[in-house]
Amino acid sequence: MSTGRGQWLERGAAGLGLARSLVIYWRPGRQPGLRRLYGPFVRPGDLVFDVGAHVGDRTLAFAALGARVVAVEPQPLPLAWLRWLTRGQPGIHLEAVALDDRPGSARLAISRLHPTVSTLALEWRQALPERHPGFRRVRWEDGIMVPVTTLDDLIARHGVPAFCKIDVEGHEARVLEGLSQPLPALSVEFIQGALSQAEACIDRLETLAAYEYNVVAGEQRRFLWPRWRPATALHSWLQAGAAGIASGDLYARWPRPLAGSDRT
């Protein structure tokens, strides 16, 4: 295959991957559901961090709730889309970096056809295709060096967020290692085949504050349980297999009262 043809195919695969993400995350009716989900956590004028912003569906949901948003995305193609999507919105600030437990630089492994699973987490990337059926055909063909910073650095420059969404494909616990103070509320992704990573996130959060937790399964926009649960209950749930849920997000809150929700 000629170099020119190979580059054309690579660009085509990357474009297809971005298009796939747009179909998933920008399908009709999704934005109202996201606003309902995040409404109890985000008030007008609040600061929100969207770590792993990808194609910006949650970034715009936060902005629609009146928040100032710091959207963190190191991948060049999604970042270009984000710049176009958020043009003319001064309340949204883009950070073209990845997050880790310390500043510097790191290699980001990129999947052309599945850019949503691009990651800094080497062990997660190596193990998951054997443990999770949905990853058996995923390949990380590309890699680029990206600048890296920490949550503490973002807070020093932008302020303490009322809510922080973290979706960084197996690197969530490392991101939390770069945080030295409790946040009012946040979410981290979990996935079958790597549930120990979610447990590590809980352990890290519990060194900062006594949080309570709930779960959103997959791309649903409602909580799994009517009552929030302590860390011990979440550990037990994860160790029992997370009810077989393929992936989702763990939500943690502390101790700020949340509008329209119970504290039990």
Coordinates of C-alpha atoms in Angstrom, one line a residue:
M1 CA 0.0 0.0 0.0
S2 CA 1.4 3.4 -1.0
T3 CA 2.1 5.9 1.7
G4 CA -0.5 8.3 0.3
R5 CA -3.2 5.7 0.2
G6 CA -2.3 4.5 3.7
Q7 CA -2.6 8.1 5.1
W8 CA -5.9 8.5 3.2
L9 CA -7.3 5.3 4.8
E10 CA -6.1 6.4 8.3
R11 CA -7.8 9.8 8.0
G12 CA -10.9 8.0 6.7
A13 CA -10.9 5.7 9.7
A14 CA -10.4 8.6 12.1
G15 CA -13.3 10.5 10.5
L16 CA -15.5 7.4 10.8
G17 CA -14.6 7.1 14.4
L18 CA -15.5 10.7 15.1
A19 CA -18.8 10.3 13.2
R20 CA -19.6 7.2 15.3
S21 CA -19.1 9.2 18.5
L22 CA -21.4 12.0 17.2
V23 CA -24.1 9.5 16.4
I24 CA -23.9 8.0 19.9
Y25 CA -23.5 11.1 22.0
W26 CA -25.6 13.6 19.9
R27 CA -28.6 11.6 19.2
P28 CA -32.0 13.4 19.5
G29 CA -33.4 13.7 23.0
R30 CA -30.1 13.2 24.8
Q31 CA -29.5 16.7 25.9
P32 CA -32.7 17.2 27.9
G33 CA -31.9 13.9 29.8
L34 CA -28.4 15.1 30.6
R35 CA -29.7 18.4 31.9
R36 CA -32.1 16.5 34.2
L37 CA -29.4 14.3 35.4
Y38 CA -26.9 17.1 36.2
G39 CA -29.4 19.7 37.4
P40 CA -29.2 18.7 41.1
F41 CA -25.5 19.1 41.0
V42 CA -25.0 22.3 38.9
R43 CA -26.5 25.7 39.6
P44 CA -26.2 28.8 37.4
G45 CA -22.7 30.3 37.8
D46 CA -21.1 27.1 39.1
L47 CA -17.8 25.9 37.8
V48 CA -17.7 22.4 36.2
F49 CA -14.8 20.3 35.0
D50 CA -15.5 17.9 32.1
V51 CA -12.5 15.7 32.1
G52 CA -12.5 13.6 28.9
A53 CA -14.9 15.9 27.1
H54 CA -14.6 14.0 23.8
V55 CA -17.4 15.4 21.5
G56 CA -18.8 17.8 24.1
D57 CA -22.3 16.5 24.8
R58 CA -21.9 16.9 28.5
T59 CA -19.9 20.1 28.2
L60 CA -22.9 21.7 26.5
A61 CA -25.3 20.2 28.9
F62 CA -23.4 21.8 31.8
A63 CA -23.3 25.1 29.9
A64 CA -27.0 25.0 29.3
L65 CA -27.5 24.7 33.1
G66 CA -25.7 28.0 33.4
A67 CA -22.3 26.6 34.5
R68 CA -18.8 27.8 33.5
V69 CA -17.1 24.8 32.0
V70 CA -13.5 23.7 31.8
A71 CA -13.5 21.0 29.1
V72 CA -10.4 18.8 29.1
E73 CA -9.6 16.8 25.9
P74 CA -6.2 15.9 24.5
Q75 CA -7.2 14.1 21.2
P76 CA -6.7 16.4 18.2
L77 CA -9.7 15.4 16.2
P78 CA -12.3 15.6 19.0
L79 CA -10.6 18.8 20.2
A80 CA -11.1 20.4 16.7
W81 CA -14.8 19.4 16.9
L82 CA -15.0 20.9 20.4
R83 CA -13.5 24.2 19.2
W84 CA -16.1 24.4 16.5
L85 CA -19.0 23.3 18.8
T86 CA -18.2 25.8 21.5
R87 CA -17.3 28.8 19.4
G88 CA -18.8 32.0 20.6
Q89 CA -19.4 30.6 24.1
P90 CA -17.0 32.4 26.5
G91 CA -18.3 30.4 29.4
I92 CA -16.6 27.3 28.0
H93 CA -12.8 27.0 28.3
L94 CA -10.9 24.2 26.5
E95 CA -7.8 22.5 27.9
A96 CA -5.9 20.6 25.3
V97 CA -4.2 18.3 27.9
A98 CA -4.6 15.0 29.6
L99 CA -4.8 14.5 33.4
D100 CA -2.6 12.3 35.6
D101 CA -1.3 12.2 39.1
R102 CA 1.6 14.7 38.2
P103 CA 2.3 17.1 35.4
G104 CA 4.5 16.4 32.5
S105 CA 3.8 14.5 29.2
A106 CA 2.6 11.0 28.4
R107 CA 1.7 8.8 25.4
L108 CA -2.0 8.8 24.6
A109 CA -3.0 5.6 22.7
I110 CA -5.7 6.4 20.1
S111 CA -8.2 4.1 18.5
R112 CA -9.1 5.5 15.1
L113 CA -12.4 3.7 14.8
H114 CA -13.3 4.0 18.6
P115 CA -11.8 7.3 19.7
T116 CA -13.9 7.3 22.8
V117 CA -11.7 4.6 24.3
S118 CA -8.4 6.4 23.6
T119 CA -6.4 6.2 26.9
L120 CA -3.2 6.8 28.8
A121 CA -3.8 3.5 30.8
L122 CA -1.5 0.9 29.3
E123 CA -2.5 -2.1 31.5
W124 CA -6.2 -1.3 31.1
R125 CA -5.7 -1.2 27.3
Q126 CA -3.8 -4.5 27.3
A127 CA -6.2 -6.4 29.5
L128 CA -9.7 -5.3 28.5
P129 CA -10.0 -6.9 25.1
E130 CA -9.7 -10.3 26.9
R131 CA -12.1 -9.4 29.6
H132 CA -14.9 -7.4 27.9
P133 CA -16.7 -8.6 24.8
G134 CA -17.2 -5.1 23.5
F135 CA -13.5 -4.5 23.3
R136 CA -12.4 -7.6 21.4
R137 CA -12.2 -5.8 18.1
V138 CA -10.9 -2.5 19.4
R139 CA -7.4 -1.6 18.3
W140 CA -5.2 1.3 19.4
E141 CA -3.2 1.9 16.2
D142 CA -2.0 5.4 16.9
G143 CA -0.2 7.1 19.7
I144 CA 0.8 10.7 20.4
M145 CA 2.6 12.5 23.1
V146 CA 0.4 14.9 25.0
P147 CA 0.9 17.5 27.7
V148 CA -0.3 16.3 31.1
T149 CA -1.5 18.3 34.2
T150 CA -3.4 17.5 37.4
L151 CA -6.8 18.3 38.9
D152 CA -5.0 20.3 41.6
D153 CA -3.4 22.5 38.8
L154 CA -6.8 23.0 37.1
I155 CA -8.2 24.1 40.5
A156 CA -5.3 26.5 41.1
R157 CA -6.0 28.1 37.7
H158 CA -9.8 28.0 37.4
G159 CA -11.2 27.4 40.9
V160 CA -12.9 24.6 42.8
P161 CA -15.6 22.9 40.6
A162 CA -19.1 22.2 42.0
F163 CA -19.1 19.0 39.8
C164 CA -16.3 17.1 38.0
K165 CA -17.0 14.5 35.4
I166 CA -14.1 12.1 34.8
D167 CA -14.2 9.7 31.9
V168 CA -10.7 8.8 30.9
E169 CA -10.8 5.0 30.0
G170 CA -9.2 3.3 32.9
H171 CA -7.1 6.2 34.1
E172 CA -9.6 7.6 36.6
A173 CA -7.9 6.5 39.7
R174 CA -4.6 8.1 38.6
V175 CA -6.5 11.3 37.8
L176 CA -7.9 11.3 41.4
E177 CA -4.3 10.9 42.7
G178 CA -3.7 14.4 41.4
L179 CA -6.5 15.8 43.6
S180 CA -5.7 16.8 47.2
Q181 CA -9.0 18.2 48.4
P182 CA -12.6 16.9 48.4
L183 CA -15.0 18.2 45.7
P184 CA -18.7 18.6 46.3
A185 CA -19.7 16.1 43.6
L186 CA -18.1 14.1 40.8
S187 CA -18.4 11.1 38.6
V188 CA -16.0 8.4 37.3
E189 CA -16.5 5.7 34.7
F190 CA -16.6 2.0 35.5
I191 CA -16.5 -0.9 33.1
Q192 CA -16.7 -4.7 33.4
G193 CA -13.3 -6.3 33.3
A194 CA -11.7 -3.5 35.2
L195 CA -14.0 -3.0 38.2
S196 CA -10.9 -2.9 40.5
Q197 CA -10.2 0.6 38.9
A198 CA -13.6 1.8 40.2
E199 CA -12.8 0.4 43.7
A200 CA -9.5 2.3 43.5
C201 CA -11.4 5.5 42.8
I202 CA -13.6 5.0 45.8
D203 CA -10.6 4.3 48.0
R204 CA -9.0 7.5 46.9
L205 CA -12.1 9.6 47.4
E206 CA -12.5 8.2 50.9
T207 CA -9.1 9.6 51.8
L208 CA -10.5 13.0 51.0
A209 CA -14.0 12.9 52.5
A210 CA -16.8 10.5 53.5
Y211 CA -18.7 10.5 50.2
E212 CA -22.0 8.8 49.4
Y213 CA -22.5 7.1 46.0
N214 CA -24.9 6.2 43.3
V215 CA -24.7 4.6 39.8
V216 CA -25.8 5.4 36.3
A217 CA -25.8 2.4 34.0
G218 CA -24.4 2.8 30.5
E219 CA -25.6 5.9 28.8
Q220 CA -28.8 6.1 30.7
R221 CA -29.6 9.4 32.4
R222 CA -31.1 8.3 35.7
F223 CA -29.7 6.8 38.9
L224 CA -29.9 3.1 39.6
W225 CA -30.9 3.5 43.3
P226 CA -33.4 5.7 45.0
R227 CA -31.1 6.2 48.0
W228 CA -27.4 7.0 47.9
R229 CA -25.0 4.4 49.5
P230 CA -21.8 4.5 51.5
A231 CA -18.4 3.4 50.2
T232 CA -18.7 0.0 51.9
A233 CA -21.9 -0.8 50.0
L234 CA -20.3 0.3 46.7
H235 CA -17.3 -2.0 47.3
S236 CA -19.6 -4.9 47.9
W237 CA -21.6 -4.1 44.8
L238 CA -18.5 -3.9 42.6
Q239 CA -17.0 -7.1 44.1
A240 CA -20.2 -8.9 43.3
G241 CA -19.9 -8.0 39.7
A242 CA -21.8 -4.6 39.5
A243 CA -25.0 -6.4 38.7
G244 CA -23.5 -7.4 35.3
I245 CA -23.7 -3.9 34.0
A246 CA -21.3 -3.6 31.1
S247 CA -20.3 0.0 31.9
G248 CA -21.5 3.1 33.6
D249 CA -20.6 5.9 35.9
L250 CA -20.2 6.1 39.7
Y251 CA -21.4 9.3 41.2
A252 CA -20.1 10.6 44.5
R253 CA -21.4 13.6 46.5
W254 CA -20.2 15.4 49.6
P255 CA -21.4 17.3 51.6
R256 CA -23.1 20.2 49.8
P257 CA -27.0 20.0 49.8
L258 CA -28.2 19.2 46.3
A259 CA -31.3 20.9 45.0
G260 CA -34.2 18.5 44.4
S261 CA -32.5 15.4 45.9
D262 CA -32.6 13.6 49.2
R263 CA -29.7 13.1 51.6
T264 CA -30.2 9.8 53.4

